[in-house]
Amino acid sequence: MIYENHILRKFNEGRKQLAVLIDPDKAEKEQVERLCYYSKAHEVDYFFVGGSVITHGSIHQTIQLLKQHTDIPVIIFPGNASQVDKHADALLYLSLISGRNPDLLIGQHIISAPAIKEFGLEVISTGYILIDSGNVTTVQYVSNTKPIPHDGIEIAMSTALAGEYLGMKLIYLEAGSGARRTVSEKMIKEVRNEITVPLIVGGGIRTAEKAKDIYLAGADIVVIGNAIETNANLMTEIAEAKKEINETLKKK
Ligand code: 1GP
């Protein structure tokens, strides 16, 4: 299956999608197994696996574990070239277009490209845009880039549009894992109106209400990571919110 087309098909049908982000450093076996069980029951669309830094976990083992317990697509969300793994279904080929760090704009891509080709791994070109969230997040620190200001709507719109014009298939508005503030609904709405490709939004989403607002503002894919580690019910609540929105949209 070509996952880019899969995402696009749902997007074209006006269906909202949900991705659950698994950090290999925190992926305990029992927790991942439980997550797989509930994800299947509640129509989670994708597992994203990866992170800005992986210290003691293994992306390979996390992907294997997910693959043992679910057939939900596993998509790598890489912090760098070392996180490419042949057992994933696809890889978000992230270029950090809000920043001016050449290593994350093109450098890591050059390092990883030969392995990606050898593995036959699907790449989904993604314009990754970091938005200021009120605290210095790990992605901001590790990437050594300045995020776009929280209220920098015009620059976020131009950046997203430039990403689309460069041929990127998805645009990701990222507040950073554990962000104090999510990307604002106003920014999501304006960026959504500016581009024609699917829009991913993540970082700091801690409640189903917030996820719902973010979907309604225009996010096509919501990513939830950190908060489900402390609130196991949250994933099912957000999945239900997504389902509800999709049912309402279908009736229109
Ligand atoms: C981070 O957007 C993702 O890259 C998810 O963020 O962990 O804060 O949900 P959280």
Coordinates of C-alpha atoms and ligand atoms in Angstrom, one line a residue:
M1 CA 0.0 0.0 0.0
I2 CA 1.2 3.5 -0.7
Y3 CA 0.5 5.4 2.5
E4 CA 0.8 8.8 1.0
N5 CA -2.2 7.9 -1.2
H6 CA -4.0 6.4 1.8
I7 CA -3.7 9.7 3.7
L8 CA -4.7 11.7 0.7
R9 CA -7.7 9.6 0.0
K10 CA -9.1 10.1 3.5
F11 CA -8.2 13.8 3.2
N12 CA -10.1 14.1 -0.1
E13 CA -13.1 12.4 1.4
G14 CA -13.0 15.0 4.2
R15 CA -12.2 12.4 6.9
K16 CA -10.1 13.5 9.9
Q17 CA -7.3 11.2 10.9
L18 CA -5.5 10.4 14.2
A19 CA -1.9 9.5 14.8
V20 CA -0.5 8.2 18.1
L21 CA 3.2 9.1 18.6
I22 CA 5.3 6.5 20.4
D23 CA 8.6 7.6 21.9
P24 CA 10.9 4.5 21.8
D25 CA 12.5 5.7 25.1
K26 CA 9.1 5.3 26.8
A27 CA 7.8 2.3 24.9
E28 CA 7.2 -0.3 27.7
K29 CA 6.1 -3.6 26.3
E30 CA 2.8 -3.8 28.3
Q31 CA 1.9 -0.2 27.6
V32 CA 2.5 -0.6 23.8
E33 CA 0.4 -3.8 23.8
R34 CA -2.4 -2.1 25.6
L35 CA -2.2 0.9 23.3
C36 CA -2.4 -1.5 20.3
Y37 CA -5.5 -3.1 21.7
Y38 CA -7.3 0.2 22.3
S39 CA -6.1 1.7 19.0
K40 CA -7.6 -1.1 17.0
A41 CA -10.9 -0.8 18.8
H42 CA -11.0 3.0 18.4
E43 CA -9.8 3.5 14.9
V44 CA -6.4 5.1 15.4
D45 CA -5.2 5.7 11.8
Y46 CA -1.4 5.6 12.3
F47 CA 1.3 5.0 14.8
F48 CA 4.2 7.5 14.5
V49 CA 7.4 6.3 16.0
G50 CA 10.5 8.4 16.6
G51 CA 11.7 11.5 18.4
S52 CA 14.2 14.3 18.5
V53 CA 16.5 12.2 20.6
I54 CA 16.4 8.5 21.5
T55 CA 18.7 7.8 24.4
H56 CA 18.1 4.2 25.6
G57 CA 15.1 3.0 23.6
S58 CA 15.2 1.2 20.3
I59 CA 13.2 2.4 17.3
H60 CA 13.7 -1.0 15.7
Q61 CA 12.3 -2.9 18.7
T62 CA 9.4 -0.5 19.1
I63 CA 8.4 -1.0 15.5
Q64 CA 8.7 -4.8 15.8
L65 CA 6.5 -4.7 18.9
L66 CA 3.8 -2.6 17.2
K67 CA 3.9 -4.9 14.1
Q68 CA 3.4 -8.0 16.4
H69 CA 0.3 -6.5 17.9
T70 CA -1.5 -4.5 15.3
D71 CA -1.9 -3.9 11.6
I72 CA -2.3 -0.1 12.0
P73 CA 0.3 1.5 9.7
V74 CA 3.6 2.3 11.5
I75 CA 5.2 5.5 10.2
I76 CA 8.6 6.7 11.3
F77 CA 8.7 10.3 12.6
P78 CA 12.5 10.7 12.6
G79 CA 14.6 13.0 14.6
N80 CA 17.6 12.1 12.4
A81 CA 19.0 9.7 9.8
S82 CA 19.7 7.0 12.4
Q83 CA 16.0 6.4 12.9
V84 CA 15.4 4.9 9.5
D85 CA 14.2 1.3 9.9
K86 CA 13.1 -1.1 7.1
H87 CA 10.3 -2.7 9.1
A88 CA 8.1 0.5 9.1
D89 CA 5.4 1.0 6.6
A90 CA 6.6 4.5 5.6
L91 CA 8.7 7.4 6.7
L92 CA 7.8 11.1 7.1
Y93 CA 10.7 12.7 5.3
L94 CA 10.7 15.8 7.5
S95 CA 12.5 18.9 6.4
L96 CA 12.4 21.5 9.2
I97 CA 11.4 24.4 6.9
S98 CA 10.7 26.9 9.8
G99 CA 14.4 26.7 10.7
R100 CA 17.7 27.6 9.1
N101 CA 19.7 24.6 10.1
P102 CA 20.9 23.0 6.9
D103 CA 21.4 19.7 8.6
L104 CA 17.7 19.3 9.2
L105 CA 16.7 21.0 5.9
I106 CA 18.8 18.6 3.7
G107 CA 21.8 17.1 5.6
Q108 CA 20.2 14.2 7.4
H109 CA 18.2 13.4 4.2
I110 CA 21.4 12.9 2.2
I111 CA 22.7 10.6 4.9
S112 CA 19.6 8.5 5.0
A113 CA 18.6 8.4 1.3
P114 CA 20.8 5.4 0.3
A115 CA 19.4 3.2 3.1
I116 CA 15.8 4.3 2.3
K117 CA 16.4 3.2 -1.2
E118 CA 17.9 -0.1 -0.2
F119 CA 15.0 -0.8 2.2
G120 CA 12.4 0.1 -0.4
L121 CA 10.8 2.3 2.3
E122 CA 8.1 4.7 1.3
V123 CA 8.9 8.3 2.0
I124 CA 6.3 11.0 2.5
S125 CA 7.8 14.4 1.9
T126 CA 6.7 16.6 4.8
G127 CA 7.3 20.3 5.5
Y128 CA 7.9 20.4 9.3
I129 CA 7.1 23.8 10.9
L130 CA 8.0 24.5 14.5
I131 CA 5.8 27.0 16.3
D132 CA 6.7 28.7 19.5
S133 CA 4.7 27.2 22.4
G134 CA 5.7 29.2 25.4
N135 CA 8.6 26.9 26.5
V136 CA 11.7 25.6 25.0
T137 CA 10.8 22.2 23.8
T138 CA 13.2 19.3 23.1
V139 CA 12.8 19.6 19.3
Q140 CA 13.6 23.3 19.5
Y141 CA 16.7 22.7 21.7
V142 CA 18.0 19.7 19.7
S143 CA 17.3 21.2 16.3
N144 CA 19.0 24.4 17.2
T145 CA 16.4 26.4 15.3
K146 CA 14.1 29.3 16.2
P147 CA 10.5 28.5 16.1
I148 CA 8.0 30.7 14.3
P149 CA 6.3 33.1 16.9
H150 CA 3.1 31.8 18.4
D151 CA 1.2 34.6 16.7
G152 CA 3.3 34.7 13.5
I153 CA 0.4 33.6 11.4
E154 CA 1.5 35.3 8.1
I155 CA 5.0 33.7 8.3
A156 CA 3.5 30.3 9.1
M157 CA 1.2 30.6 6.1
S158 CA 4.1 31.6 3.8
T159 CA 6.3 28.8 5.2
A160 CA 3.6 26.2 4.6
L161 CA 2.9 27.5 1.1
A162 CA 6.6 27.5 0.2
G163 CA 6.7 23.8 1.5
E164 CA 3.8 22.9 -0.8
Y165 CA 5.4 24.7 -3.7
L166 CA 8.6 22.8 -3.1
G167 CA 6.6 19.6 -3.6
M168 CA 6.0 18.6 0.0
K169 CA 3.0 16.3 0.3
L170 CA 2.1 17.1 3.9
I171 CA 2.6 20.1 6.2
Y172 CA 3.1 19.5 9.9
L173 CA 2.5 22.4 12.4
E174 CA 4.5 21.4 15.5
A175 CA 4.3 23.0 18.9
G176 CA 6.8 20.4 20.2
S177 CA 6.2 17.4 22.4
G178 CA 5.0 18.5 25.9
A179 CA 4.4 22.0 24.6
R180 CA 2.8 24.4 27.1
R181 CA 0.6 25.8 24.4
T182 CA -0.6 24.1 21.3
V183 CA -0.5 25.8 17.9
S184 CA -3.4 28.3 18.0
E185 CA -6.7 27.6 16.3
K186 CA -6.4 30.9 14.4
M187 CA -3.0 29.8 12.9
I188 CA -4.3 26.3 12.0
K189 CA -7.3 27.9 10.3
E190 CA -5.3 30.3 8.2
V191 CA -2.6 27.8 7.2
R192 CA -5.4 25.3 6.3
N193 CA -6.9 27.9 4.0
E194 CA -3.6 28.7 2.4
I195 CA -2.5 25.2 1.3
T196 CA -4.1 22.3 -0.6
V197 CA -2.2 19.4 1.0
P198 CA -3.1 17.6 4.3
L199 CA -2.2 19.5 7.5
I200 CA -0.9 17.7 10.5
V201 CA -1.0 19.4 13.9
G202 CA 0.7 18.2 17.1
G203 CA 2.4 19.2 20.4
G204 CA 0.8 19.8 23.8
I205 CA -2.6 18.3 23.1
R206 CA -3.8 17.1 26.5
T207 CA -7.6 16.9 26.3
A208 CA -10.2 15.6 23.9
E209 CA -11.8 19.0 23.8
K210 CA -8.6 20.6 22.6
A211 CA -8.1 17.9 20.0
K212 CA -11.7 18.6 18.8
D213 CA -11.0 22.3 18.5
I214 CA -7.9 21.6 16.6
Y215 CA -9.7 19.3 14.2
L216 CA -12.5 21.9 13.7
A217 CA -9.9 24.7 13.1
G218 CA -8.7 22.7 10.1
A219 CA -6.2 20.0 11.2
D220 CA -6.6 16.9 9.0
I221 CA -4.3 14.7 11.2
V222 CA -3.9 15.2 14.9
V223 CA -0.9 13.8 16.6
I224 CA -1.0 12.8 20.3
G225 CA 2.0 11.6 22.2
N226 CA 2.9 12.6 25.8
A227 CA -0.5 13.0 27.3
I228 CA -1.6 9.4 26.7
E229 CA 1.3 8.2 28.9
T230 CA -0.4 9.7 31.9
N231 CA -4.0 9.4 30.8
A232 CA -4.7 6.1 29.2
N233 CA -8.3 7.0 28.4
L234 CA -7.3 10.1 26.4
M235 CA -6.6 8.2 23.2
T236 CA -10.0 6.6 23.2
E237 CA -11.6 10.0 24.0
I238 CA -9.8 11.7 21.1
A239 CA -10.6 8.8 18.8
E240 CA -14.2 9.2 19.7
A241 CA -14.1 12.9 19.1
K242 CA -12.6 12.3 15.7
K243 CA -15.3 9.8 14.9
E244 CA -18.0 12.2 15.9
I245 CA -16.6 14.9 13.7
N246 CA -16.3 12.5 10.8
E247 CA -19.9 11.4 11.2
T248 CA -21.1 15.0 11.3
L249 CA -19.1 15.9 8.2
K250 CA -20.5 12.9 6.4
K251 CA -24.1 14.0 7.0
K252 CA -23.4 17.5 5.5
Ligands
1GP1 C1 5.4 15.9 19.1 O1 3.5 16.6 17.9 C2 4.0 15.6 18.6 O2 6.3 15.8 18.0 C3 3.2 15.2 19.8 O3 3.3 16.1 20.9 O4 3.8 14.6 22.8 O5 2.9 16.9 23.2 O6 1.5 15.1 22.3 P1 2.9 15.6 22.4

